[in-house]
């Protein structure tokens, strides 16, 4: 049986609802907290391999990404390369972020591809794999992507905006071997991370 790819047509799925109603409990697994690798670790520069969303190893990885994201203060997304696995998978949850407008809760996507991006806006980004720096990155404020939820085979088309769109693009970049530092306009747009007490 072949695994569908993000270019395949979507049949009979209301996409945003499918993502919003998916939950980590759908995996039937309790994830483990993994170590987050830091730049310049070489895995962060690799383009991730596509994954079979039904592979039990990938389902375990999905649960691990969620568990690791949840114990990391301020974390709104985590990609597989950040835990040392060069594959196309990431977790996102922007639920409690003050800049969130559209929110689909906690979800994991495999093999995500940007199919439409509009209205670029510059904003500050940080990353667990680059803990000492932040940077100004131009990203789309409205984004449409395709991808597959782990444990399913339907290729979904998800449209979102504002902070969730930024978080998705940041994680897709990780899956393609890019850090936010690769997207800044130059050294003038990189800053030491502020620590507030």
CSV table of N, CA and C in Angstrom, one decimal, residues 38-165:
chain,number,residue,atom,x,y,z
A,38,UNK,N,21.2,21.4,20.0
A,38,UNK,CA,21.4,22.8,19.7
A,38,UNK,C,22.3,23.0,18.6
A,39,UNK,N,22.2,24.2,17.9
A,39,UNK,CA,23.1,24.6,16.8
A,39,UNK,C,24.5,24.7,17.4
A,40,UNK,N,25.5,24.2,16.7
A,40,UNK,CA,25.5,23.8,15.3
A,40,UNK,C,25.4,22.3,15.1
A,41,UNK,N,24.6,21.6,15.8
A,41,UNK,CA,24.5,20.2,15.6
A,41,UNK,C,24.1,19.9,14.1
A,42,UNK,N,24.9,19.0,13.5
A,42,UNK,CA,24.7,18.8,12.0
A,42,UNK,C,23.3,18.3,11.6
A,43,UNK,N,22.5,17.7,12.5
A,43,UNK,CA,21.2,17.2,12.1
A,43,UNK,C,20.2,18.4,11.8
A,44,UNK,N,20.5,19.5,12.4
A,44,UNK,CA,19.7,20.7,12.2
A,44,UNK,C,19.9,21.3,10.7
A,45,UNK,N,20.9,20.9,10.0
A,45,UNK,CA,21.1,21.4,8.7
A,45,UNK,C,20.7,20.3,7.6
A,46,UNK,N,20.1,19.2,8.0
A,46,UNK,CA,19.7,18.2,7.1
A,46,UNK,C,18.3,18.3,6.6
A,47,UNK,N,18.0,18.0,5.4
A,47,UNK,CA,16.6,18.0,4.9
A,47,UNK,C,16.0,16.7,5.4
A,48,UNK,N,14.9,16.8,6.1
A,48,UNK,CA,14.3,15.6,6.7
A,48,UNK,C,13.7,14.7,5.6
A,49,UNK,N,13.8,13.4,5.9
A,49,UNK,CA,13.1,12.4,5.0
A,49,UNK,C,11.6,12.4,5.2
A,50,UNK,N,10.9,12.1,4.2
A,50,UNK,CA,9.4,11.9,4.3
A,50,UNK,C,9.2,10.7,5.2
A,51,UNK,N,8.0,10.7,5.9
A,51,UNK,CA,7.7,9.6,6.8
A,51,UNK,C,6.4,8.9,6.4
A,52,UNK,N,6.3,7.7,6.9
A,52,UNK,CA,5.1,6.9,6.8
A,52,UNK,C,4.3,7.2,8.1
A,53,UNK,N,3.2,7.9,8.0
A,53,UNK,CA,2.5,8.3,9.2
A,53,UNK,C,1.8,7.2,10.0
A,54,UNK,N,1.9,6.0,9.4
A,54,UNK,CA,1.3,4.8,10.1
A,54,UNK,C,2.5,4.0,10.8
A,55,UNK,N,3.7,4.3,10.5
A,55,UNK,CA,4.8,3.6,11.1
A,55,UNK,C,4.8,3.7,12.6
A,56,UNK,N,4.8,2.6,13.3
A,56,UNK,CA,4.8,2.7,14.8
A,56,UNK,C,6.0,3.6,15.4
A,57,UNK,N,7.1,3.5,14.7
A,57,UNK,CA,8.3,4.4,15.2
A,57,UNK,C,7.9,5.8,15.1
A,58,UNK,N,7.2,6.2,14.0
A,58,UNK,CA,6.9,7.6,13.8
A,58,UNK,C,5.7,8.0,14.8
A,59,UNK,N,4.9,7.1,15.1
A,59,UNK,CA,3.8,7.4,16.1
A,59,UNK,C,4.4,7.7,17.5
A,60,UNK,N,5.4,6.9,17.8
A,60,UNK,CA,6.2,7.1,19.1
A,60,UNK,C,6.9,8.5,19.0
A,61,UNK,N,7.5,8.8,17.9
A,61,UNK,CA,8.2,10.1,17.8
A,61,UNK,C,7.2,11.2,17.9
A,62,UNK,N,6.0,11.1,17.3
A,62,UNK,CA,5.0,12.1,17.5
A,62,UNK,C,4.6,12.4,18.9
A,63,UNK,N,4.4,11.3,19.7
A,63,UNK,CA,4.1,11.4,21.1
A,63,UNK,C,5.3,12.0,21.9
A,64,UNK,N,6.5,11.7,21.5
A,64,UNK,CA,7.7,12.2,22.1
A,64,UNK,C,7.8,13.7,21.9
A,65,UNK,N,7.5,14.2,20.7
A,65,UNK,CA,7.6,15.6,20.3
A,65,UNK,C,6.6,16.4,21.2
A,66,UNK,N,5.4,15.9,21.4
A,66,UNK,CA,4.4,16.5,22.2
A,66,UNK,C,4.9,16.6,23.6
A,67,UNK,N,5.3,15.5,24.2
A,67,UNK,CA,5.8,15.4,25.6
A,67,UNK,C,6.9,16.4,25.8
A,68,UNK,N,7.9,16.5,24.9
A,68,UNK,CA,9.0,17.4,25.0
A,68,UNK,C,8.6,18.8,24.9
A,69,UNK,N,7.7,19.1,24.0
A,69,UNK,CA,7.2,20.5,23.8
A,69,UNK,C,6.4,20.9,25.1
A,70,UNK,N,5.7,20.0,25.7
A,70,UNK,CA,4.9,20.4,26.9
A,70,UNK,C,5.7,20.7,28.1
A,71,UNK,N,6.9,20.2,28.2
A,71,UNK,CA,7.7,20.4,29.4
A,71,UNK,C,8.7,21.6,29.2
A,72,UNK,N,8.6,22.2,28.0
A,72,UNK,CA,9.5,23.3,27.7
A,72,UNK,C,8.8,24.6,27.7
A,73,UNK,N,9.1,25.4,28.7
A,73,UNK,CA,8.4,26.7,28.9
A,73,UNK,C,8.5,27.6,27.7
A,74,UNK,N,7.3,28.1,27.3
A,74,UNK,CA,7.3,29.0,26.2
A,74,UNK,C,7.3,28.3,24.8
A,75,UNK,N,7.5,27.0,24.7
A,75,UNK,CA,7.6,26.3,23.4
A,75,UNK,C,6.3,26.2,22.8
A,76,UNK,N,6.2,26.6,21.5
A,76,UNK,CA,4.9,26.5,20.7
A,76,UNK,C,5.1,25.6,19.6
A,77,UNK,N,6.3,25.0,19.4
A,77,UNK,CA,6.5,24.1,18.3
A,77,UNK,C,7.8,23.4,18.4
A,78,UNK,N,7.9,22.1,17.9
A,78,UNK,CA,9.1,21.4,18.0
A,78,UNK,C,9.1,20.4,16.8
A,79,UNK,N,10.2,20.4,16.1
A,79,UNK,CA,10.4,19.6,14.9
A,79,UNK,C,11.3,18.4,15.2
A,80,UNK,N,11.1,17.3,14.5
A,80,UNK,CA,11.9,16.1,14.7
A,80,UNK,C,13.4,16.3,14.6
A,81,UNK,N,13.9,17.1,13.7
A,81,UNK,CA,15.3,17.4,13.7
A,81,UNK,C,15.9,18.0,15.0
A,82,UNK,N,15.0,18.7,15.7
A,82,UNK,CA,15.4,19.3,17.0
A,82,UNK,C,15.6,18.3,18.1
A,83,UNK,N,15.1,17.1,17.9
A,83,UNK,CA,15.4,16.0,18.9
A,83,UNK,C,16.3,14.9,18.2
A,84,UNK,N,17.0,15.3,17.1
A,84,UNK,CA,18.0,14.5,16.5
A,84,UNK,C,17.6,13.5,15.5
A,85,UNK,N,16.3,13.7,15.0
A,85,UNK,CA,15.8,12.8,14.0
A,85,UNK,C,15.4,13.5,12.7
A,86,UNK,N,16.2,13.3,11.6
A,86,UNK,CA,16.0,14.1,10.4
A,86,UNK,C,14.9,13.5,9.6
A,87,UNK,N,13.6,13.8,10.0
A,87,UNK,CA,12.4,13.4,9.3
A,87,UNK,C,11.5,14.6,9.2
A,88,UNK,N,10.5,14.5,8.3
A,88,UNK,CA,9.5,15.6,8.1
A,88,UNK,C,8.3,15.4,9.1
A,89,UNK,N,8.5,15.8,10.3
A,89,UNK,CA,7.5,15.8,11.3
A,89,UNK,C,7.7,16.9,12.4
A,90,UNK,N,6.6,17.5,12.8
A,90,UNK,CA,6.7,18.5,13.9
A,90,UNK,C,5.4,18.6,14.6
A,91,UNK,N,5.5,19.1,15.9
A,91,UNK,CA,4.4,19.3,16.7
A,91,UNK,C,4.2,20.8,16.9
A,92,UNK,N,3.0,21.3,17.0
A,92,UNK,CA,2.7,22.7,17.2
A,92,UNK,C,1.5,22.9,18.2
A,93,UNK,N,1.6,23.9,19.0
A,93,UNK,CA,0.5,24.3,19.9
A,93,UNK,C,0.7,25.7,20.3
A,94,UNK,N,-0.1,26.6,19.7
A,94,UNK,CA,0.1,28.1,20.0
A,94,UNK,C,-1.1,28.6,20.9
A,95,UNK,N,-1.7,27.6,21.6
A,95,UNK,CA,-3.0,27.9,22.3
A,95,UNK,C,-2.8,29.1,23.3
A,96,UNK,N,-1.8,29.2,24.1
A,96,UNK,CA,-1.7,30.2,25.1
A,96,UNK,C,-0.8,31.4,24.7
A,97,UNK,N,-0.4,31.5,23.4
A,97,UNK,CA,0.4,32.6,23.0
A,97,UNK,C,-0.4,33.9,22.8
A,98,UNK,N,0.0,35.0,23.3
A,98,UNK,CA,-0.8,36.2,23.2
A,98,UNK,C,-1.0,36.7,21.8
A,99,UNK,N,-0.1,36.4,20.8
A,99,UNK,CA,-0.3,36.8,19.4
A,99,UNK,C,-1.1,35.9,18.6
A,100,UNK,N,-1.6,34.8,19.2
A,100,UNK,CA,-2.4,33.9,18.5
A,100,UNK,C,-3.8,34.4,18.1
A,101,UNK,N,-4.2,34.3,16.8
A,101,UNK,CA,-5.5,34.7,16.4
A,101,UNK,C,-6.3,33.4,16.0
A,102,UNK,N,-5.8,32.6,15.1
A,102,UNK,CA,-6.4,31.3,14.7
A,102,UNK,C,-5.6,30.2,15.4
A,103,UNK,N,-6.3,29.3,16.0
A,103,UNK,CA,-5.6,28.2,16.8
A,103,UNK,C,-6.3,26.9,16.6
A,104,UNK,N,-5.5,25.9,16.2
A,104,UNK,CA,-6.0,24.5,16.0
A,104,UNK,C,-5.6,23.6,17.2
A,105,UNK,N,-5.2,24.1,18.3
A,105,UNK,CA,-4.8,23.3,19.5
A,105,UNK,C,-3.5,22.6,19.2
A,106,UNK,N,-3.3,21.5,19.9
A,106,UNK,CA,-2.1,20.7,19.8
A,106,UNK,C,-2.3,19.7,18.7
A,107,UNK,N,-1.3,19.7,17.7
A,107,UNK,CA,-1.3,18.7,16.7
A,107,UNK,C,0.1,18.4,16.1
A,108,UNK,N,0.2,17.3,15.5
A,108,UNK,CA,1.5,16.9,14.8
A,108,UNK,C,1.2,16.7,13.3
A,109,UNK,N,2.1,17.2,12.5
A,109,UNK,CA,1.9,16.9,11.1
A,109,UNK,C,3.2,16.2,10.5
A,110,UNK,N,2.9,15.4,9.5
A,110,UNK,CA,4.0,14.7,8.8
A,110,UNK,C,4.0,15.2,7.4
A,111,UNK,N,5.2,15.3,6.8
A,111,UNK,CA,5.4,15.6,5.4
A,111,UNK,C,4.6,16.9,5.0
A,112,UNK,N,4.7,17.9,5.8
A,112,UNK,CA,4.0,19.2,5.5
A,112,UNK,C,4.7,20.0,4.4
A,113,UNK,N,3.9,20.6,3.6
A,113,UNK,CA,4.4,21.4,2.5
A,113,UNK,C,3.6,22.7,2.4
A,114,UNK,N,4.2,23.8,2.2
A,114,UNK,CA,3.5,25.1,2.0
A,114,UNK,C,3.0,25.1,0.6
A,115,UNK,N,1.7,25.4,0.5
A,115,UNK,CA,1.1,25.5,-0.9
A,115,UNK,C,0.7,26.9,-1.2
A,116,UNK,N,0.5,27.7,-0.2
A,116,UNK,CA,0.1,29.1,-0.5
A,116,UNK,C,0.6,30.0,0.7
A,117,UNK,N,1.2,31.1,0.4
A,117,UNK,CA,1.6,32.0,1.5
A,117,UNK,C,1.4,33.5,1.0
A,118,UNK,N,0.8,34.3,1.9
A,118,UNK,CA,0.6,35.7,1.5
A,118,UNK,C,0.9,36.6,2.7
A,119,UNK,N,1.0,37.9,2.3
A,119,UNK,CA,1.2,39.0,3.2
A,119,UNK,C,2.3,38.8,4.2
A,120,UNK,N,3.5,39.1,3.8
A,120,UNK,CA,4.7,39.0,4.6
A,120,UNK,C,4.7,40.0,5.8
A,121,UNK,N,5.2,39.6,6.9
A,121,UNK,CA,5.3,40.5,8.1
A,121,UNK,C,6.6,40.1,8.9
A,122,UNK,N,7.3,41.1,9.3
A,122,UNK,CA,8.5,40.8,10.1
A,122,UNK,C,8.1,40.8,11.6
A,123,UNK,N,8.7,39.8,12.3
A,123,UNK,CA,8.5,39.6,13.7
A,123,UNK,C,9.7,38.9,14.4
A,124,UNK,N,9.8,39.0,15.7
A,124,UNK,CA,10.9,38.4,16.4
A,124,UNK,C,10.6,36.9,16.6
A,125,UNK,N,11.6,36.1,16.4
A,125,UNK,CA,11.5,34.6,16.7
A,125,UNK,C,12.6,34.1,17.5
A,126,UNK,N,12.4,33.1,18.3
A,126,UNK,CA,13.4,32.4,19.0
A,126,UNK,C,13.3,30.9,18.8
A,127,UNK,N,14.2,30.1,19.3
A,127,UNK,CA,14.2,28.7,19.0
A,127,UNK,C,14.9,27.9,20.2
A,128,UNK,N,14.4,26.8,20.5
A,128,UNK,CA,15.0,26.0,21.6
A,128,UNK,C,16.4,25.5,21.2
A,129,UNK,N,16.6,25.4,19.9
A,129,UNK,CA,17.9,24.9,19.4
A,129,UNK,C,18.9,26.0,19.2
A,130,UNK,N,18.4,27.3,19.4
A,130,UNK,CA,19.3,28.4,19.4
A,130,UNK,C,18.9,29.3,20.6
A,131,UNK,N,19.2,28.7,21.8
A,131,UNK,CA,18.6,29.3,23.0
A,131,UNK,C,19.1,30.7,23.4
A,132,UNK,N,20.2,31.2,22.9
A,132,UNK,CA,20.8,32.4,23.3
A,132,UNK,C,20.5,33.6,22.4
A,133,UNK,N,19.8,33.3,21.3
A,133,UNK,CA,19.6,34.4,20.3
A,133,UNK,C,18.1,34.4,19.9
A,134,UNK,N,17.7,35.6,19.4
A,134,UNK,CA,16.4,35.8,18.7
A,134,UNK,C,16.7,36.5,17.5
A,135,UNK,N,15.7,36.6,16.6
A,135,UNK,CA,16.0,37.3,15.3
A,135,UNK,C,14.7,37.8,14.7
A,136,UNK,N,14.8,38.8,13.9
A,136,UNK,CA,13.6,39.3,13.1
A,136,UNK,C,13.5,38.6,11.8
A,137,UNK,N,12.4,37.9,11.6
A,137,UNK,CA,12.2,37.1,10.4
A,137,UNK,C,10.9,37.5,9.7
A,138,UNK,N,11.0,37.7,8.4
A,138,UNK,CA,9.8,37.9,7.6
A,138,UNK,C,9.1,36.6,7.3
A,139,UNK,N,7.8,36.5,7.6
A,139,UNK,CA,7.0,35.3,7.4
A,139,UNK,C,5.7,35.7,6.8
A,140,UNK,N,5.0,34.8,6.2
A,140,UNK,CA,3.6,35.0,5.7
A,140,UNK,C,2.7,35.1,6.9
A,141,UNK,N,1.7,36.0,6.9
A,141,UNK,CA,0.7,36.1,7.9
A,141,UNK,C,-0.5,35.3,7.6
A,142,UNK,N,-0.6,34.7,6.4
A,142,UNK,CA,-1.6,33.8,6.1
A,142,UNK,C,-1.0,32.6,5.3
A,143,UNK,N,-1.3,31.4,5.7
A,143,UNK,CA,-0.5,30.3,5.2
A,143,UNK,C,-1.5,29.1,4.9
A,144,UNK,N,-1.3,28.4,3.8
A,144,UNK,CA,-2.0,27.2,3.6
A,144,UNK,C,-0.9,26.1,3.4
A,145,UNK,N,-1.1,25.0,4.1
A,145,UNK,CA,-0.2,23.9,4.0
A,145,UNK,C,-0.9,22.6,3.8
A,146,UNK,N,-0.2,21.6,3.3
A,146,UNK,CA,-0.8,20.2,3.2
A,146,UNK,C,0.1,19.4,4.1
A,147,UNK,N,-0.5,18.3,4.7
A,147,UNK,CA,0.3,17.4,5.5
A,147,UNK,C,-0.6,16.3,6.0
A,148,UNK,N,-0.1,15.3,6.8
A,148,UNK,CA,-0.8,14.2,7.2
A,148,UNK,C,-0.7,14.1,8.7
A,149,UNK,N,-1.8,13.9,9.4
A,149,UNK,CA,-1.7,13.6,10.9
A,149,UNK,C,-1.2,12.2,11.1
A,150,UNK,N,-0.3,12.1,12.1
A,150,UNK,CA,0.2,10.7,12.4
A,150,UNK,C,-0.9,9.8,12.8
A,151,UNK,N,-0.8,8.5,12.3
A,151,UNK,CA,-1.9,7.6,12.6
A,151,UNK,C,-3.0,7.6,11.6
A,152,UNK,N,-2.9,8.5,10.6
A,152,UNK,CA,-4.0,8.6,9.5
A,152,UNK,C,-3.3,8.6,8.2
A,153,UNK,N,-4.1,8.5,7.1
A,153,UNK,CA,-3.5,8.5,5.8
A,153,UNK,C,-4.1,9.6,4.9
A,154,UNK,N,-5.0,10.4,5.4
A,154,UNK,CA,-5.6,11.5,4.6
A,154,UNK,C,-4.7,12.7,4.5
A,155,UNK,N,-4.4,13.2,3.3
A,155,UNK,CA,-3.6,14.4,3.1
A,155,UNK,C,-4.6,15.5,3.4
A,156,UNK,N,-4.2,16.3,4.4
A,156,UNK,CA,-5.1,17.5,4.8
A,156,UNK,C,-4.5,18.8,4.2
A,157,UNK,N,-5.4,19.7,4.0
A,157,UNK,CA,-5.1,21.1,3.6
A,157,UNK,C,-5.5,22.0,4.8
A,158,UNK,N,-4.5,22.7,5.4
A,158,UNK,CA,-4.8,23.5,6.5
A,158,UNK,C,-4.5,25.0,6.2
A,159,UNK,N,-5.4,25.9,6.5
A,159,UNK,CA,-5.2,27.3,6.3
A,159,UNK,C,-5.3,28.0,7.7
A,160,UNK,N,-4.3,28.8,8.0
A,160,UNK,CA,-4.3,29.5,9.2
A,160,UNK,C,-3.6,30.9,9.0
A,161,UNK,N,-3.5,31.7,10.1
A,161,UNK,CA,-2.9,33.0,10.0
A,161,UNK,C,-2.1,33.4,11.2
A,162,UNK,N,-1.7,34.6,11.2
A,162,UNK,CA,-1.0,35.3,12.3
A,162,UNK,C,0.1,34.4,13.0
A,163,UNK,N,0.1,34.2,14.3
A,163,UNK,CA,1.1,33.5,15.0
A,163,UNK,C,1.2,32.0,14.7
A,164,UNK,N,0.0,31.4,14.5
A,164,UNK,CA,0.1,30.0,14.1
A,164,UNK,C,0.7,29.8,12.8
A,165,UNK,N,0.5,30.7,11.8
A,165,UNK,CA,1.1,30.6,10.5
A,165,UNK,C,2.6,30.7,10.6
